[in-house]
XYZ file of C-alpha atoms in Angstrom:
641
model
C 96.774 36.004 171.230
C 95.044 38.371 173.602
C 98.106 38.902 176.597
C 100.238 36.412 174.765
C 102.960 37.669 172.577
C 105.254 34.840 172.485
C 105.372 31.293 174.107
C 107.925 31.250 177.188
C 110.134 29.062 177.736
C 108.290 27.388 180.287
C 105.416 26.717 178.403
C 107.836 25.319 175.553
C 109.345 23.337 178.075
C 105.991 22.228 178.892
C 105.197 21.453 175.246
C 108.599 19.655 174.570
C 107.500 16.752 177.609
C 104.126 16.226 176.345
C 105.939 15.758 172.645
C 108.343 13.532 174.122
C 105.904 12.046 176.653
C 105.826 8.257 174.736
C 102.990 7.006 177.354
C 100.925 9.693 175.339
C 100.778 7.783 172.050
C 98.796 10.550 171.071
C 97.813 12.160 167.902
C 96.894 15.413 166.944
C 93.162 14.375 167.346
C 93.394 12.847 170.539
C 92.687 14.319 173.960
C 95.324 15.658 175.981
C 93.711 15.075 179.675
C 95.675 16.687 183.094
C 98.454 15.007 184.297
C 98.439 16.088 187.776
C 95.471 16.805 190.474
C 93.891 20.451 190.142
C 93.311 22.446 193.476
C 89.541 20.809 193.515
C 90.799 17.163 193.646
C 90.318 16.541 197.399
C 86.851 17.739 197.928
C 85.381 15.846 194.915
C 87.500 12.597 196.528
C 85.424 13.065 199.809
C 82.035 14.199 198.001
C 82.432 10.848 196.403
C 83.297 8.320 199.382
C 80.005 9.693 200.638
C 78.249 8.001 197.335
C 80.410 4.987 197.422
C 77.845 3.068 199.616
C 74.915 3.939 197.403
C 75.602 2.765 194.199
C 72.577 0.787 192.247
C 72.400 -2.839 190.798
C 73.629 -2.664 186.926
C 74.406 -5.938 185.097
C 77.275 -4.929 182.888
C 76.703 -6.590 179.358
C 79.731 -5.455 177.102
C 81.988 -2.642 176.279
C 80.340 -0.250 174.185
C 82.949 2.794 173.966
C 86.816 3.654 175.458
C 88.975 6.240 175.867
C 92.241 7.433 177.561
C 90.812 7.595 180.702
C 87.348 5.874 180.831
C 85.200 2.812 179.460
C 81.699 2.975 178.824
C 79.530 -0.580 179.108
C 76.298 -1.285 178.068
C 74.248 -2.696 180.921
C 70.807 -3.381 182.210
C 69.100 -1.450 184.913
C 67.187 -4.153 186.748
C 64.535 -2.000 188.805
C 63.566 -0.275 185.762
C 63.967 -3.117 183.100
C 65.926 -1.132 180.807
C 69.111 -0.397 179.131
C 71.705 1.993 180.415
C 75.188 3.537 179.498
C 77.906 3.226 182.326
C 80.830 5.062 183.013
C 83.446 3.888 184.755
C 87.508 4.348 185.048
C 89.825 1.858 183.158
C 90.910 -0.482 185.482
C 94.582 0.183 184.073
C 94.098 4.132 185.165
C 92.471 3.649 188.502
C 94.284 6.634 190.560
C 93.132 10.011 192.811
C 93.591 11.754 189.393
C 91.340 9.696 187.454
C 88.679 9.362 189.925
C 88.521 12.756 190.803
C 87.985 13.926 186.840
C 85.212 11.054 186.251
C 83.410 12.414 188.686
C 84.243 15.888 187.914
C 82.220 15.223 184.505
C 79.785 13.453 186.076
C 78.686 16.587 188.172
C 78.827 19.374 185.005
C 76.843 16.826 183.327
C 74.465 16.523 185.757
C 74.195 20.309 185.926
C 73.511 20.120 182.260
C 70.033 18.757 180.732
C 69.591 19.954 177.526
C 67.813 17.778 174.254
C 71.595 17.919 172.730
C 73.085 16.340 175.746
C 73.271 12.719 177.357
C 71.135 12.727 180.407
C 72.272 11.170 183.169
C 70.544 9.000 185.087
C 72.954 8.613 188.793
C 76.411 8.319 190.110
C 77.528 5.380 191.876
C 80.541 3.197 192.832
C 81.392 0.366 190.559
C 82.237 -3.047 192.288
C 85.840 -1.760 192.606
C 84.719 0.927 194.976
C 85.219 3.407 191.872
C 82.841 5.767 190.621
C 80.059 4.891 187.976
C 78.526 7.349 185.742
C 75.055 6.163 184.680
C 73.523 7.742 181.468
C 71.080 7.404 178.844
C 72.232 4.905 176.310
C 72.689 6.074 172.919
C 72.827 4.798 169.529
C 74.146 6.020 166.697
C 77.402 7.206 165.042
C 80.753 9.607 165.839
C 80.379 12.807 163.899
C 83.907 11.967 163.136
C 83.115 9.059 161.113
C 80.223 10.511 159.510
C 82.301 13.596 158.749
C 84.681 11.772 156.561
C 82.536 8.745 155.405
C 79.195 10.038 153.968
C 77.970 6.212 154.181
C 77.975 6.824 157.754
C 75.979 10.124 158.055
C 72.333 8.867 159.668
C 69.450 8.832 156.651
C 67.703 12.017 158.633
C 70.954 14.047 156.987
C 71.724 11.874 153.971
C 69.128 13.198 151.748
C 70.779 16.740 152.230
C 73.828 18.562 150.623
C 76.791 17.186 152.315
C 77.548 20.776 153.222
C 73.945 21.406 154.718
C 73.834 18.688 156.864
C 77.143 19.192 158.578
C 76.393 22.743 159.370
C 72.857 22.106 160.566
C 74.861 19.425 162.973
C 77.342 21.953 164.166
C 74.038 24.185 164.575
C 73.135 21.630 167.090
C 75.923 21.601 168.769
C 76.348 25.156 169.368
C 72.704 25.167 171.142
C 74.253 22.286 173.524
C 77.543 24.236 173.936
C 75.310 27.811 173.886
C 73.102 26.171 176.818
C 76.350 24.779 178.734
C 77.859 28.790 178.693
C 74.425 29.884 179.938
C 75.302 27.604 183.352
C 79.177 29.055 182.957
C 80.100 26.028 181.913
C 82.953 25.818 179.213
C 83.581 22.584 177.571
C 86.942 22.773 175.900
C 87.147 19.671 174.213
C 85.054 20.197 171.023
C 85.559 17.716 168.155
C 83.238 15.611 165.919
C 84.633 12.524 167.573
C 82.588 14.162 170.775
C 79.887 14.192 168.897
C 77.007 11.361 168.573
C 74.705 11.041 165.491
C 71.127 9.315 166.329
C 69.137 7.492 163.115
C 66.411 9.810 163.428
C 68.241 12.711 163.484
C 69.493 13.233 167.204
C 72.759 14.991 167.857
C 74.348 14.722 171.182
C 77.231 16.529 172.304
C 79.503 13.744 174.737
C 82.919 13.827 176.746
C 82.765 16.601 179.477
C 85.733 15.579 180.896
C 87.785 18.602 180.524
C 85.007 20.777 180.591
C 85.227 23.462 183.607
C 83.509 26.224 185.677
C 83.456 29.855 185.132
C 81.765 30.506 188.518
C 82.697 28.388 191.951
C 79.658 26.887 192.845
C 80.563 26.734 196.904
C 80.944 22.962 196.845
C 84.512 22.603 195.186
C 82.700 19.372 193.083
C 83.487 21.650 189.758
C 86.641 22.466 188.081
C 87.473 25.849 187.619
C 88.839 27.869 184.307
C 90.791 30.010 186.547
C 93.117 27.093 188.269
C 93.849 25.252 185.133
C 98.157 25.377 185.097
C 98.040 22.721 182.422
C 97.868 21.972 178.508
C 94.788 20.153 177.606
C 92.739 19.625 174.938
C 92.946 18.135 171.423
C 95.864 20.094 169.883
C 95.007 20.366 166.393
C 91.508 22.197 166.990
C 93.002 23.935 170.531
C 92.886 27.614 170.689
C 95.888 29.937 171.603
C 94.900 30.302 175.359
C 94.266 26.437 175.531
C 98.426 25.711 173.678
C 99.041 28.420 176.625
C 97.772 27.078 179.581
C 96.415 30.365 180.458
C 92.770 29.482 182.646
C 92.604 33.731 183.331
C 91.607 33.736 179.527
C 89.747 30.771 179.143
C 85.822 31.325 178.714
C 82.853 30.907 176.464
C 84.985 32.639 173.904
C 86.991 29.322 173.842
C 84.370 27.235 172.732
C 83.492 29.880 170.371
C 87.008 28.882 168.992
C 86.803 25.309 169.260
C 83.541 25.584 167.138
C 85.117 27.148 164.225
C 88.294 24.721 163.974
C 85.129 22.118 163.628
C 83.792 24.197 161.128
C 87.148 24.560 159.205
C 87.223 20.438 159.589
C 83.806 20.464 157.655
C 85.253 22.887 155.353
C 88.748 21.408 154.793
C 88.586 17.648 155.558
C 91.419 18.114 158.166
C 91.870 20.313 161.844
C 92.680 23.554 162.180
C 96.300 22.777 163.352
C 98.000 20.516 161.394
C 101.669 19.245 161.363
C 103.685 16.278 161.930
C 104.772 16.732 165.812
C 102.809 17.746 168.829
C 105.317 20.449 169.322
C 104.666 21.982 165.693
C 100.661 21.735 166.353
C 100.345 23.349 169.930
C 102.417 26.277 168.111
C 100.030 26.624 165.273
C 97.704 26.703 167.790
C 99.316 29.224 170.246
C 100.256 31.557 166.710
C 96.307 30.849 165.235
C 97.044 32.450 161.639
C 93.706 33.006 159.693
C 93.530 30.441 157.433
C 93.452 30.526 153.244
C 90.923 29.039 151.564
C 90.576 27.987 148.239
C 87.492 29.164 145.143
C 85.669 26.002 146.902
C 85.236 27.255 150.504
C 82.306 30.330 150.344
C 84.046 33.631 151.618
C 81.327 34.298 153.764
C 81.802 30.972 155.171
C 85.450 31.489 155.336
C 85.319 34.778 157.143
C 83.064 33.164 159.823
C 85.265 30.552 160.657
C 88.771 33.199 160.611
C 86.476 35.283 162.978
C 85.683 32.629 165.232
C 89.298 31.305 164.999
C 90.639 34.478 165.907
C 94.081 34.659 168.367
C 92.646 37.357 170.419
C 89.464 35.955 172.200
C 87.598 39.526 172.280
C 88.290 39.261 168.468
C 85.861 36.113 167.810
C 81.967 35.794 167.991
C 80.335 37.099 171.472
C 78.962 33.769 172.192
C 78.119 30.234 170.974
C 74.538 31.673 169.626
C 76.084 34.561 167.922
C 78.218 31.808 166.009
C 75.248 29.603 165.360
C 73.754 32.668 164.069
C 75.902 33.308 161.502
C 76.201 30.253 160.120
C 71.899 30.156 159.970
C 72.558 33.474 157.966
C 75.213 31.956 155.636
C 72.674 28.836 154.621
C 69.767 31.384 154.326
C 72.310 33.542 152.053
C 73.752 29.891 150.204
C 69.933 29.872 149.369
C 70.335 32.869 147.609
C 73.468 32.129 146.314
C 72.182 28.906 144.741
C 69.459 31.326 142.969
C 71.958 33.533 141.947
C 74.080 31.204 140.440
C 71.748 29.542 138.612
C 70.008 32.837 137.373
C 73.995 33.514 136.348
C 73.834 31.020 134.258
C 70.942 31.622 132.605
C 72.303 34.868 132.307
C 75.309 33.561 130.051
C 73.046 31.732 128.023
C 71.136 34.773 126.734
C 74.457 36.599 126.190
C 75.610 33.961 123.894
C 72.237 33.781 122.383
C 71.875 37.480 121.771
C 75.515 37.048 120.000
C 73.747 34.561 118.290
C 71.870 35.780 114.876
C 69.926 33.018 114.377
C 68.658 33.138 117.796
C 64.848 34.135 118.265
C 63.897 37.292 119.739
C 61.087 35.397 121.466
C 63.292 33.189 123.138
C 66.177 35.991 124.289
C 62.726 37.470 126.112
C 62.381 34.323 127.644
C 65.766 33.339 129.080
C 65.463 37.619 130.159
C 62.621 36.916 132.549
C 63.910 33.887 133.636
C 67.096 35.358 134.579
C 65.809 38.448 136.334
C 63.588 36.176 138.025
C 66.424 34.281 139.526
C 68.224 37.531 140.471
C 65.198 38.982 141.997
C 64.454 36.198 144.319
C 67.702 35.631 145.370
C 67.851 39.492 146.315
C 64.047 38.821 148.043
C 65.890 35.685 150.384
C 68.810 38.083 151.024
C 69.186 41.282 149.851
C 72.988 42.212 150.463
C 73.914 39.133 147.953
C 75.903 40.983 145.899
C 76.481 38.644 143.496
C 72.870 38.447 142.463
C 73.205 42.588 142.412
C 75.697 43.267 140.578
C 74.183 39.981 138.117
C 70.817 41.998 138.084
C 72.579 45.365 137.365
C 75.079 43.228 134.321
C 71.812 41.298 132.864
C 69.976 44.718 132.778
C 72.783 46.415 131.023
C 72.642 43.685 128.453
C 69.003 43.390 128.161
C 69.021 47.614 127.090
C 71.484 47.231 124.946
C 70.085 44.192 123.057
C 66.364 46.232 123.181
C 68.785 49.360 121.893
C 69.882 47.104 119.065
C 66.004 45.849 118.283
C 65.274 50.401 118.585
C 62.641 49.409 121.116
C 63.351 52.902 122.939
C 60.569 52.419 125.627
C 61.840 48.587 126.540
C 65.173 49.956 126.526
C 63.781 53.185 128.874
C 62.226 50.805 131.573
C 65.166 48.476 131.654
C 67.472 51.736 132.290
C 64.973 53.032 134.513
C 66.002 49.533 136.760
C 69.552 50.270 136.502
C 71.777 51.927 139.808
C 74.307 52.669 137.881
C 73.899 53.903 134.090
C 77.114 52.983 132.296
C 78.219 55.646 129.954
C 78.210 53.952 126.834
C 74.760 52.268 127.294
C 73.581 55.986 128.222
C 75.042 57.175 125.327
C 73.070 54.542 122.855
C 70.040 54.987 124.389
C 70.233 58.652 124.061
C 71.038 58.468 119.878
C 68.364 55.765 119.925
C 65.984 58.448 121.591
C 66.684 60.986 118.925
C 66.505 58.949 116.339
C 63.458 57.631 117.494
C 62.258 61.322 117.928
C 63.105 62.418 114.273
C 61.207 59.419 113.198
C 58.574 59.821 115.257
C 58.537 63.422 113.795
C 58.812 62.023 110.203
C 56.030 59.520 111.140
C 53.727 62.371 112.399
C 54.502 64.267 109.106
C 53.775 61.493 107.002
C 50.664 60.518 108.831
C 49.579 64.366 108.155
C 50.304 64.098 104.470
C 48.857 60.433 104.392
C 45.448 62.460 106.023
C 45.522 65.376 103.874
C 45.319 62.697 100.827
C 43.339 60.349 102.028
C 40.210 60.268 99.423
C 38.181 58.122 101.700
C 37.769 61.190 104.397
C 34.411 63.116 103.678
C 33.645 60.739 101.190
C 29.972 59.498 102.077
C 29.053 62.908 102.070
C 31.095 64.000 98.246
C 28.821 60.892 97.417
C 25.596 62.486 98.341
C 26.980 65.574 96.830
C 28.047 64.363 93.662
C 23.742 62.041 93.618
C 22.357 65.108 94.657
C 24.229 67.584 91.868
C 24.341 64.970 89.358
C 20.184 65.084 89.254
C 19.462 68.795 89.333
C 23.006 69.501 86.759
C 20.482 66.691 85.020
C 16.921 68.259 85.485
C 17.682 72.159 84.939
C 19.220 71.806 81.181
C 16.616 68.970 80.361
C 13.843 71.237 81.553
C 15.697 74.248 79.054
C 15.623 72.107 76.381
C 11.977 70.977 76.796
C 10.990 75.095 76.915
C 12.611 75.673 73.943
C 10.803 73.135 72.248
C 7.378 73.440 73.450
C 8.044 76.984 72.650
C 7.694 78.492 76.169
C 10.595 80.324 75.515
C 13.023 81.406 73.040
C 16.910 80.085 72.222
C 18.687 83.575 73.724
C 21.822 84.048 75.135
C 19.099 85.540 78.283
C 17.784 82.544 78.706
C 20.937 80.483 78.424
C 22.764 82.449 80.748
C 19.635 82.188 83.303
C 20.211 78.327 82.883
C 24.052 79.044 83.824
C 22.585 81.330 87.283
C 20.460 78.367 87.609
C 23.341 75.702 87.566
C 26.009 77.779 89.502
C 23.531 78.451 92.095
C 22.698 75.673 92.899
C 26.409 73.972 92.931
C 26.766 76.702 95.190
C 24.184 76.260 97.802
C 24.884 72.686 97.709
C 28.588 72.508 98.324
C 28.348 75.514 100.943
C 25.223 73.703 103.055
C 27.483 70.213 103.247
C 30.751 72.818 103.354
C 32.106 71.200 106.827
C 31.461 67.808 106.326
C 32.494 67.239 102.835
C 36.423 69.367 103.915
C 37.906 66.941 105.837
C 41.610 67.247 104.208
C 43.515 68.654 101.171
C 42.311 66.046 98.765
C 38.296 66.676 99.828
C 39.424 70.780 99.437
C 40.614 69.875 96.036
C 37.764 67.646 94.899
C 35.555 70.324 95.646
C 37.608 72.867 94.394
C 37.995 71.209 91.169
C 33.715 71.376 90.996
C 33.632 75.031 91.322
C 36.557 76.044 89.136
C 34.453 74.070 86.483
C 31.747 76.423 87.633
C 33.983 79.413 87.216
C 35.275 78.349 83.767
C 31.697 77.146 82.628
C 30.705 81.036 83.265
C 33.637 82.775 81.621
C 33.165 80.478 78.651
C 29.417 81.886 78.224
C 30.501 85.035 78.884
C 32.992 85.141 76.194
C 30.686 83.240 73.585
C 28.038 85.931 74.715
C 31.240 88.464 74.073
C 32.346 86.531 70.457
C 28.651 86.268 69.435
C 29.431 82.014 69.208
C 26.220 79.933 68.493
C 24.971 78.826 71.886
C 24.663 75.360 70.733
C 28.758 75.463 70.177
C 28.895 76.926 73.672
C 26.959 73.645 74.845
C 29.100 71.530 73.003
C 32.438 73.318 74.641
C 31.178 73.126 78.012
C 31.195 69.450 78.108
C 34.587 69.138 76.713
C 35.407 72.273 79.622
C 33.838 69.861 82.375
C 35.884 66.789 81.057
C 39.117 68.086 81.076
C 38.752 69.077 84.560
C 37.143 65.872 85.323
C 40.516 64.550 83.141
C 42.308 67.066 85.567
C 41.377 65.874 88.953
C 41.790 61.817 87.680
C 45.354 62.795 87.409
C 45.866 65.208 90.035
C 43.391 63.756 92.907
C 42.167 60.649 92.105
C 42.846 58.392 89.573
C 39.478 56.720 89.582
C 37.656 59.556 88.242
C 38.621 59.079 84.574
C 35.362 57.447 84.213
C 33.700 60.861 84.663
C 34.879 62.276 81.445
C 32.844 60.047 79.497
C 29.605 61.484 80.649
C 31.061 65.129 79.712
C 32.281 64.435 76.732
C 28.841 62.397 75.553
C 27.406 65.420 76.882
C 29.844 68.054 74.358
C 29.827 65.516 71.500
C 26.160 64.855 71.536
C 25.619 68.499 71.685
C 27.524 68.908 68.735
C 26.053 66.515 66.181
C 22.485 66.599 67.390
C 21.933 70.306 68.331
C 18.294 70.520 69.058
C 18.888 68.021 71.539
C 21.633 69.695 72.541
C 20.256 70.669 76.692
C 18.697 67.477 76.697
C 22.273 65.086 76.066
C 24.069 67.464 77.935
C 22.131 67.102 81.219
C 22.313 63.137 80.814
C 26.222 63.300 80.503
C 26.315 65.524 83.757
C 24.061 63.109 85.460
C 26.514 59.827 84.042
C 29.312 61.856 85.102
C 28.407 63.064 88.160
C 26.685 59.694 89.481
C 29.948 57.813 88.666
C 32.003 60.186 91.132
C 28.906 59.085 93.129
C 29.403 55.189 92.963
C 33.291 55.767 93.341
C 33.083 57.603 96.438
C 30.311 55.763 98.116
C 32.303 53.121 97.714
C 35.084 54.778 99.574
C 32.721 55.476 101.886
C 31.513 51.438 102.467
C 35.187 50.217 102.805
C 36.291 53.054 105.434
C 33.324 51.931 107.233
C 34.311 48.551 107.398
C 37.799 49.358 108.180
C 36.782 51.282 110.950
C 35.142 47.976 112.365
C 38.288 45.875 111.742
C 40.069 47.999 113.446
C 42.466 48.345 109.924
C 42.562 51.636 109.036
C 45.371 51.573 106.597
C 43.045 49.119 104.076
C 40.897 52.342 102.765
C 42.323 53.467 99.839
C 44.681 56.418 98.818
C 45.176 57.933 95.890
């Protein structure tokens, strides 16, 4: 203790007669009151026989309350029709000493009105020429026997957490005690037995018989902190100045102690001080050790009521408010501690159920936001829980590493993004997921460029108009040879035929060079129409050479649609498979040629029309179920190949 080092040996002297004092018949709960007048004793005598002669009419009714040194009555107020506490002195303890402290706590009450304390109404003399403390009658229950009987707490607190309702009592309390300090008033006799419990919630704080005066107030009525020479108090919730009998030390900071051996009652079930002899007790109190608490007690909790406890009195809270303060703070942070906890639960659950295989991805993602949830609020009601941070920061970690396992990089990038604190290993995951994810996102673009550059259905409305528009002047320009030659207009010469060749390849030309842009969308619409003029090409170097060999035109007819169906053959295996149905028309054309030779032009323009309006129907076809694709919003049902 502040000053104190070690008890002296007057002081243990001291302690040794009140432990072998039998008239005591105390226990470590019970008051120990002054057993000798203080230096204020004759000037509240003669403040008193000045009231003796004005005491009011009561009609005592019965005995309501007693203690070591007073008895309280219940009695009726006749002027004002209506019930009243009185306080008198037990007839077996009338003396100077007695008197003189009744009315000592008659006068700090009366200096105290507060909604946490028992009005009082007057002080009179009692038939025996005593003194008589009238007060507001109150009903209800010790805190004491609501403390360790919850059957006994009033229904205004039942409904609560047995924890929440005993600290929003001692809240009370400290506002009485806070208010008391404010008039330098100490009470030193704190306890729940001091305590009253109304049914609709009232809490008063009783039994300011030891309580004392920081300040003289000029009268000598009040006791002061400074004179008191003596040991009092309730030993197993006294603090070290108190066991000492040192009244230089005594202050607000006392009260401050006496509030947290309460609070360690609430916490414990027993006092602060306990041991089997009074002796033992006053030097657990004088010593003050912090106390140990057990996984039950909250450490917050714990290190309020060590702090308040303290043996030094500049080493506990500043005042009664600054305790009641941080006891508001613990139950707003045991709010966030209840969210916490829970959310760590939920926590576990996903952990086992991301262990589990059979377990849903749906519902991991569920018991995730339900979790994070919990964390996040309880980090919104407080924000230094740590418990709910460092739950956060654990369920995040797992959450990556589960989206890690499922190679959902950007889930796993946002989660990450959350994190403080990036553990090593879960960076180094997410960093092989990333290029992993990068090569096949590479591989993905490459494939998506090959799947393009294939893709038959690209330029394929306009191959289709190509392929109509070819197919009827490849048709018309042979027909219209073989109708010359016939009607005699002109002559069968290899002049004419190869002005019929200009005439085709000219046109295929201008045809596939005015649509050029439109119909080369990809590789497989380059090859298409590649194909088309390498039959072009070949179709002229075959004339040329039957021009060069001297070969009957009409064979030369007859070859070309065999040339123009092996490429057709060529690009069904090469580009698309579909376009085996072109060869037909070519080779009806060639074959046709061949066994009917003056209708040679004539069936070879019909097989390029059949041939050329099939790759027609095939890729306006294309054409129709891109478009519809398109308006799906499936792109991958066109078809490739």
């Amino acid at each position: 203790m502040s000053n104190v080092d070690a008890p002296d040996g007057k002081l243990v002297e001291t302690w040794r007669t009140l432990d072998n004092d039998a008239t005591l018949q105390l226990d470590m709960g019970k008051t120990i009151l002054p057993t000798a007048a203080g230096p204020s004793e004759q000037p509240a005598l003669h403040t008193f026989n000045r009231l003796s002669d004005s005491g009011p009419e009561f009609r005592i009714t019965r005995t309501i309350g007693e203690g070591g040194m007073g008895i309280v009555r219940l009695a009726e107020q006749g002027s004002l029709h209506r019930e009243v506490a009185v306080k008198t002195v037990r007839d077996d303890k009338r003396a100077a000493q007695s008197t003189s402290d009744l009315l000592r706590e008659a006068w700090v009450m009366g200096r105290l009105e507060h909604p946490n304390l028992v009005p009082v109404y007057s002080l009179g003399a009692d038939a025996h020429g005593g003194p008589m403390l009238v007060m507001k009658r109150i009903e209800g229950v010790s805190w004491e026997k609501a403390m360790h009987d919850q059957a006994h707490l009033p229904k205004r607190f039942a409904g609560s957490d047995r924890l929440d309702a005993h600290l929003n009592i001692l809240m009370q309390v400290c506002n009485a005690v806070h208010f008391a300090h404010a008039k330098r008033i100490v009470h030193r006799d704190l306890k729940p037995e001091n305590v009253m419990l109304g049914a609709f919630g009232e809490v008063y704080l009783l039994d300011w018989g030891l309580g004392v005066s920081l300040v003289d107030d000029g009268f000598g009525r009040l006791p002061l902190a400074k004179d008191i020479q003596q040991v009092a108090g309730t030993p197993c919730y006294m603090a070290p100045e108190m066991a000492a009998a040192r009244g230089d030390l005594i202050d607000e900071r006392t009260d401050v102690y006496l509030l947290g051996a309460i609070l360690h009652e609430i916490l414990t079930g027993h006092g602060r001080h306990e041991s089997n002899n009074l002796m033992a007790t006053l030097m657990l109190a004088f010593q003050s050790e912090p106390a140990l608490y057990d996984e039950t007690v909250e450490a917050e909790l714990g290190e309020i009521c060590n702090r308040a406890c303290a043996v030094g009195p500049q080493q506990r809270f500043a005042s009664a408010e600054a305790f009641r303060q941080a006891i508001a703070d613990y139950l707003l942070h045991r709010d966030s501690y209840r969210l916490a906890n829970e959310a760590d639960r939920l926590s576990e659950h996903m952990r086992a159920a991301v262990g589990a295989p059979e377990q849903s991805v749906v519902d991991i993602h569920a018991l995730f936001a339900q979790a994070s949830f919990g964390f996040e609020q309880a980090l919104r009601v407080w924000s230094g829980n740590r418990r709910a941070t460092t739950g956060l920061q654990s369920l995040f970690e797992l959450m990556a590493n589960f989206e890690i396992d499922q190679s959902n990089e950007s889930a796993a990038a946002l989660l990450i993004a959350q994190l403080e604190r990036v553990p090593v290993e879960l960076a180094a995951r997410y960093e092989a997921l990333r290029q992993s994810m990068a090569r096949e996102g590479a591989e993905l673009d490459q494939l998506k460029r090959i799947r393009r550059a294939v893709d038959i259905t690209l330029g394929s409305r306009e191959r289709a108009i190509m392929a109509f528009v070819l197919g009827i002047l490849w048709m018309l320009i042979p027909m219209s040879h073989g109708l010359l030659l016939r009607s005699g207009a002109i002559t069968l010469s290899w002049n004419s035929y190869m002005s019929q060749l200009i005439g085709v390849t000219v046109v295929g030309v201008v045809v596939i060079a005015a649509a050029w842009r439109r119909l080369i969308q990809n590789q497989a619409s380059f090859r298409i129409v590649t194909s088309i003029m390498v039959g072009l090409v070949a179709n002229l170097a075959m004339r040329v050479l039957g021009l060069k060999l001297d070969l009957p035109i009409v064979s030369v007819v007859a070859m070309e649609g065999v040339l123009f169906a092996t490429v057709a053959a060529l690009a069904a295996t090469f580009i698309d498979r579909r376009l085996i149905g072109a060869v037909g028309g070519f080779l009806l054309g060639g074959i046709g040629a061949a066994y009917f030779p003056s209708l040679a032009f004539e069936i070879s323009g019909v097989g390029n029309l059949l041939s050329m309006w099939f790759c027609a129907l095939v890729w306006y076809s294309d054409s129709r179920k891109s478009s519809q694709a398109t308006q799906t919003g499936d792109p991958y049902s066109t078809h490739v190949g």
